[in-house]
Short mmCIF file of C-alpha atoms in Angstrom, two decimals:
data_model
loop_
_atom_site.label_atom_id
_atom_site.label_comp_id
_atom_site.label_asym_id
_atom_site.label_seq_id
_atom_site.Cartn_x
_atom_site.Cartn_y
_atom_site.Cartn_z
CA MET A 104 -0.15 0.01 -0.02
CA ILE A 105 1.19 3.47 -0.40
CA LYS A 106 0.57 6.36 2.04
CA ILE A 107 -0.30 9.60 0.40
CA LEU A 108 0.42 12.90 2.34
CA TYR A 109 -1.07 16.21 1.32
CA PHE A 110 0.29 19.48 2.70
CA GLY A 111 -0.82 22.98 2.70
CA ARG A 112 -3.45 24.09 0.28
CA LEU A 113 -3.33 20.64 -1.32
CA SER A 114 -4.91 19.11 1.78
CA ASP A 115 -7.84 21.29 1.68
CA MET A 116 -8.50 20.97 -2.09
CA ALA A 117 -8.12 17.07 -1.73
CA GLY A 118 -10.37 17.19 1.38
CA ARG A 119 -8.01 14.95 3.32
CA ARG A 120 -4.43 15.25 4.78
CA THR A 121 -3.64 11.42 4.27
CA GLU A 122 -4.92 8.39 2.38
CA THR A 123 -3.66 4.78 2.14
CA LEU A 124 -4.27 3.11 -1.04
CA ALA A 125 -3.01 0.25 -3.44
CA LEU A 126 -0.82 1.52 -6.26
CA PRO A 127 -3.71 2.21 -9.11
CA GLN A 128 -3.31 -0.32 -12.12
CA GLY A 129 -1.12 1.19 -14.76
CA VAL A 130 0.51 3.86 -12.40
CA ARG A 131 4.31 3.05 -12.08
CA ASN A 132 5.99 6.33 -11.29
CA ILE A 133 5.47 9.73 -9.50
CA SER A 134 4.18 11.39 -12.81
CA ALA A 135 1.45 8.91 -13.43
CA LEU A 136 0.42 9.09 -9.81
CA ARG A 137 0.17 12.90 -9.66
CA ALA A 138 -2.07 12.89 -12.76
CA TRP A 139 -4.20 10.08 -11.49
CA LEU A 140 -4.65 11.41 -8.01
CA ASP A 141 -5.32 14.79 -9.65
CA THR A 142 -8.15 13.33 -11.65
CA ALA A 143 -9.36 11.07 -8.70
CA HIS A 144 -9.81 13.93 -6.35
CA ASP A 145 -10.88 16.65 -9.13
CA LEU A 146 -8.04 19.03 -8.28
CA GLY A 147 -8.01 20.81 -11.69
CA GLY A 148 -4.08 20.27 -12.24
CA ALA A 149 -3.18 21.67 -8.63
CA LEU A 150 -1.35 18.50 -7.89
CA ASP A 151 0.06 18.11 -11.30
CA ASP A 152 1.59 21.71 -10.95
CA PRO A 153 5.46 21.95 -11.25
CA SER A 154 5.48 24.18 -8.14
CA VAL A 155 4.45 21.02 -6.20
CA LYS A 156 7.30 18.81 -4.90
CA THR A 157 7.23 15.12 -4.13
CA MET A 158 8.89 13.29 -1.40
CA VAL A 159 9.13 9.54 -1.30
CA ASP A 160 9.90 8.17 1.97
CA GLN A 161 10.83 11.74 3.21
CA SER A 162 13.31 12.18 0.47
CA LEU A 163 12.82 14.71 -2.59
CA VAL A 164 12.42 12.90 -6.01
CA HIS A 165 11.79 13.45 -9.51
CA ASN A 166 8.65 12.84 -11.35
CA ASP A 167 10.09 9.93 -13.41
CA MET A 168 11.07 7.89 -10.04
CA SER A 169 9.38 4.46 -10.28
CA LEU A 170 7.16 3.07 -7.57
CA ASN A 171 6.80 -0.50 -6.07
CA GLY A 172 3.57 0.24 -4.07
CA ASN A 173 4.76 0.23 -0.64
CA GLU A 174 5.97 4.10 -0.09
CA GLU A 175 5.05 7.05 1.81
CA ILE A 176 4.57 9.84 -0.69
CA GLY A 177 4.27 13.42 0.35
CA PHE A 178 3.05 16.28 -2.04
CA LEU A 179 4.54 19.65 -0.91
CA PRO A 180 3.25 22.77 -2.41
CA PRO A 181 5.61 25.70 -2.05
CA VAL A 182 7.04 25.98 1.50
CA GLY A 183 7.92 28.88 3.89
CA GLY A 184 7.83 29.33 7.59
CA GLY A 185 8.79 32.28 9.87
CA MET B 3 19.32 23.39 19.77
CA ILE B 4 16.31 23.16 17.41
CA THR B 5 12.61 23.13 18.64
CA ILE B 6 9.46 22.68 16.90
CA ARG B 7 6.49 23.09 19.18
CA ASP B 8 2.78 23.38 18.99
CA THR B 9 2.40 25.48 22.14
CA PRO B 10 3.28 29.17 22.82
CA PHE B 11 6.76 30.26 24.18
CA LYS B 12 8.05 33.15 25.96
CA PRO B 13 10.83 34.60 23.94
CA SER B 14 12.63 36.51 26.87
CA LYS B 15 12.78 33.55 28.93
CA GLU B 16 14.29 31.52 26.07
CA LEU B 17 16.77 34.31 25.24
CA GLU B 18 17.72 34.58 28.87
CA ALA B 19 18.36 30.90 28.90
CA PHE B 20 20.43 30.81 25.86
CA THR B 21 22.45 33.98 27.01
CA GLN B 22 23.28 32.35 30.29
CA ALA B 23 24.31 28.94 28.46
CA ASN B 24 26.69 31.20 26.36
CA CYS B 25 27.95 33.52 28.98
CA ASP B 26 31.40 33.19 27.32
CA ALA B 27 30.24 34.31 24.02
CA GLY B 28 31.06 38.08 23.08
CA ALA B 29 27.98 38.50 20.84
CA ILE B 30 24.35 37.29 20.95
CA THR B 31 21.79 38.40 18.01
CA SER B 32 18.32 37.23 17.86
CA PHE B 33 15.45 37.43 15.69
CA LEU B 34 11.60 37.18 16.74
CA GLY B 35 8.91 36.65 14.08
CA GLN B 36 5.27 37.19 15.35
CA VAL B 37 1.93 37.10 14.05
CA ARG B 38 0.78 40.46 12.30
CA SER B 39 -2.59 41.78 12.40
CA GLU B 40 -2.66 43.41 9.07
CA ALA B 41 -4.73 46.26 10.24
CA GLY B 42 -7.24 44.02 12.09
CA LYS B 43 -7.81 41.75 8.90
CA VAL B 44 -6.02 38.72 10.38
CA ASN B 45 -7.21 36.76 13.48
CA ALA B 46 -4.97 33.77 13.48
CA LEU B 47 -1.92 31.85 11.68
CA TYR B 48 -1.85 28.30 11.47
CA LEU B 49 1.37 26.58 10.46
CA GLU B 50 1.74 22.95 9.41
CA GLN B 51 5.00 20.83 9.19
CA TYR B 52 6.00 17.49 7.78
CA PRO B 53 7.17 15.94 11.03
CA GLY B 54 10.74 14.59 10.53
CA VAL B 55 11.14 16.44 7.31
CA THR B 56 10.94 19.81 8.72
CA GLU B 57 13.31 19.35 11.79
CA THR B 58 15.89 17.63 9.51
CA GLY B 59 15.90 20.58 7.10
CA ILE B 60 16.45 23.19 9.89
CA MET B 61 19.14 21.03 11.33
CA ASP B 62 20.89 21.22 7.65
CA ALA B 63 20.44 24.93 7.70
CA VAL B 64 22.16 25.26 10.93
CA ALA B 65 25.02 22.97 9.75
CA LYS B 66 25.59 25.27 6.82
CA ALA B 67 25.66 28.32 9.06
CA LYS B 68 28.08 26.91 11.24
CA ALA B 69 30.40 25.87 8.46
CA ARG B 70 30.01 29.25 6.86
CA TRP B 71 30.79 31.42 10.16
CA THR B 72 32.35 30.77 13.35
CA LEU B 73 29.68 30.22 15.87
CA THR B 74 29.27 29.32 19.35
CA ASP B 75 25.69 28.37 19.61
CA VAL B 76 22.40 28.39 17.64
CA MET B 77 19.01 28.49 18.76
CA VAL B 78 15.92 27.94 16.50
CA ILE B 79 12.41 27.82 18.07
CA HIS B 80 9.55 27.50 15.49
CA ARG B 81 5.83 26.96 16.34
CA VAL B 82 3.24 24.94 14.51
CA GLY B 83 -0.52 24.95 15.08
CA THR B 84 -2.70 27.73 15.65
CA MET B 85 -1.40 31.39 16.83
CA ASP B 86 -3.32 34.35 17.60
CA VAL B 87 -2.09 37.89 16.54
CA GLY B 88 0.96 39.10 18.42
CA GLU B 89 2.19 35.42 19.32
CA PRO B 90 5.82 34.36 18.62
CA ILE B 91 5.97 32.33 15.65
CA VAL B 92 9.83 31.98 15.44
CA LEU B 93 12.83 32.85 17.47
CA VAL B 94 16.52 32.28 16.11
CA ALA B 95 19.26 33.25 18.46
CA ILE B 96 23.10 33.23 17.51
CA ALA B 97 25.99 33.20 19.86
CA ALA B 98 29.49 33.91 18.51
CA LYS B 99 32.72 35.43 19.55
CA HIS B 100 32.34 38.60 17.53
CA ARG B 101 29.06 40.44 16.33
CA ARG B 102 29.53 40.17 12.39
CA PRO B 103 29.15 36.24 12.22
CA ALA B 104 26.21 36.58 14.68
CA PHE B 105 24.49 38.95 12.64
CA LEU B 106 24.92 37.46 9.39
CA ALA B 107 24.17 33.65 10.74
CA CYS B 108 20.86 35.13 12.31
CA ASP B 109 20.01 36.83 8.83
CA TYR B 110 21.05 33.63 6.81
CA LEU B 111 18.84 31.27 8.87
CA MET B 112 15.91 33.61 8.73
CA ASP B 113 15.95 33.56 5.02
CA TYR B 114 16.07 29.82 5.08
CA LEU B 115 13.19 29.51 7.31
CA LYS B 116 10.96 31.89 5.29
CA THR B 117 11.65 30.22 1.94
CA GLN B 118 12.87 26.74 2.28
CA ALA B 119 11.95 25.40 5.72
CA VAL B 120 9.37 22.78 5.26
CA PHE B 121 6.30 24.70 6.66
CA TRP B 122 2.90 25.83 5.27
CA LYS B 123 1.14 28.93 6.84
CA ARG B 124 -2.59 29.60 6.58
CA GLN B 125 -3.87 33.00 7.69
CA THR B 126 -7.58 33.30 8.85
CA GLY B 127 -9.27 36.67 9.15
CA LYS B 128 -12.42 38.35 8.29
CA ASP B 129 -12.07 37.61 4.67
CA GLY B 130 -11.82 33.91 5.31
CA SER B 131 -8.84 31.59 5.19
CA LYS B 132 -5.79 31.63 2.51
CA TRP B 133 -2.68 29.76 2.31
CA ILE B 134 0.53 31.96 2.31
CA GLU B 135 3.51 31.46 0.38
CA PRO B 136 6.67 33.41 0.30
CA ARG B 137 6.90 36.64 -1.46
CA THR B 138 9.46 37.32 -4.28
CA GLU B 139 11.20 39.58 -1.82
CA ASP B 140 11.75 36.68 0.32
CA TYR B 141 13.30 34.58 -2.47
CA GLN B 142 15.41 37.44 -3.32
CA ASP B 143 16.57 37.68 0.13
CA LYS B 144 17.63 33.97 0.17
CA LYS B 145 19.50 34.43 -3.30
CA ARG B 146 21.82 36.97 -1.43
CA TRP B 147 23.55 33.87 0.29
CA GLU B 148 24.56 31.97 -3.02
CA ILE B 149 28.15 31.87 -3.18
CA ARG B 150 29.19 33.43 -6.64
#
């Protein structure tokens, strides 16, 4: 199972902060997962936006990283504290 | 020392303890960031972190500051959760032998915290809630530290 974490504005838009699911059929990498989740939650491209970074098991990754279906995946809109 | 906490803190108390722990340092600088009211438009600020990732990132930034300047000690306290207007959000304090590295490291760490630290901010006020992202000026400030 993959655990998805939505942060910042993405959690409001997706209506959840986390979800756990099996890797959808045909989804083998981050890019495909972003597109699949964007459609599934009707996010209008917000998750597919280049400003959103992805972490797999708490490390930043590129969109072409492949998934084995057993990861923690965080979607991070632009960050900033202070 | 790096602390991310979901309860209020008293900056004067934290600074006093930091100063006492570094009584041999010739210079101590600090920066306190607190929730602005924006002329009554803002009631509260909510900050979210990615537990583990946020703290690790700040630790890396502190290590970079220590590699760049000679520092005696560094303290970063950052709030998460909901804060009222006037409440402290962040306190950075630097102890060093002399003032220049203490000023510079404090400025450097604040630029990191504003633009790269893994936090998300949501402002709530009379016009509703909105997520706040760094301003162009914040990114420009951060760029000042790139070594050319």
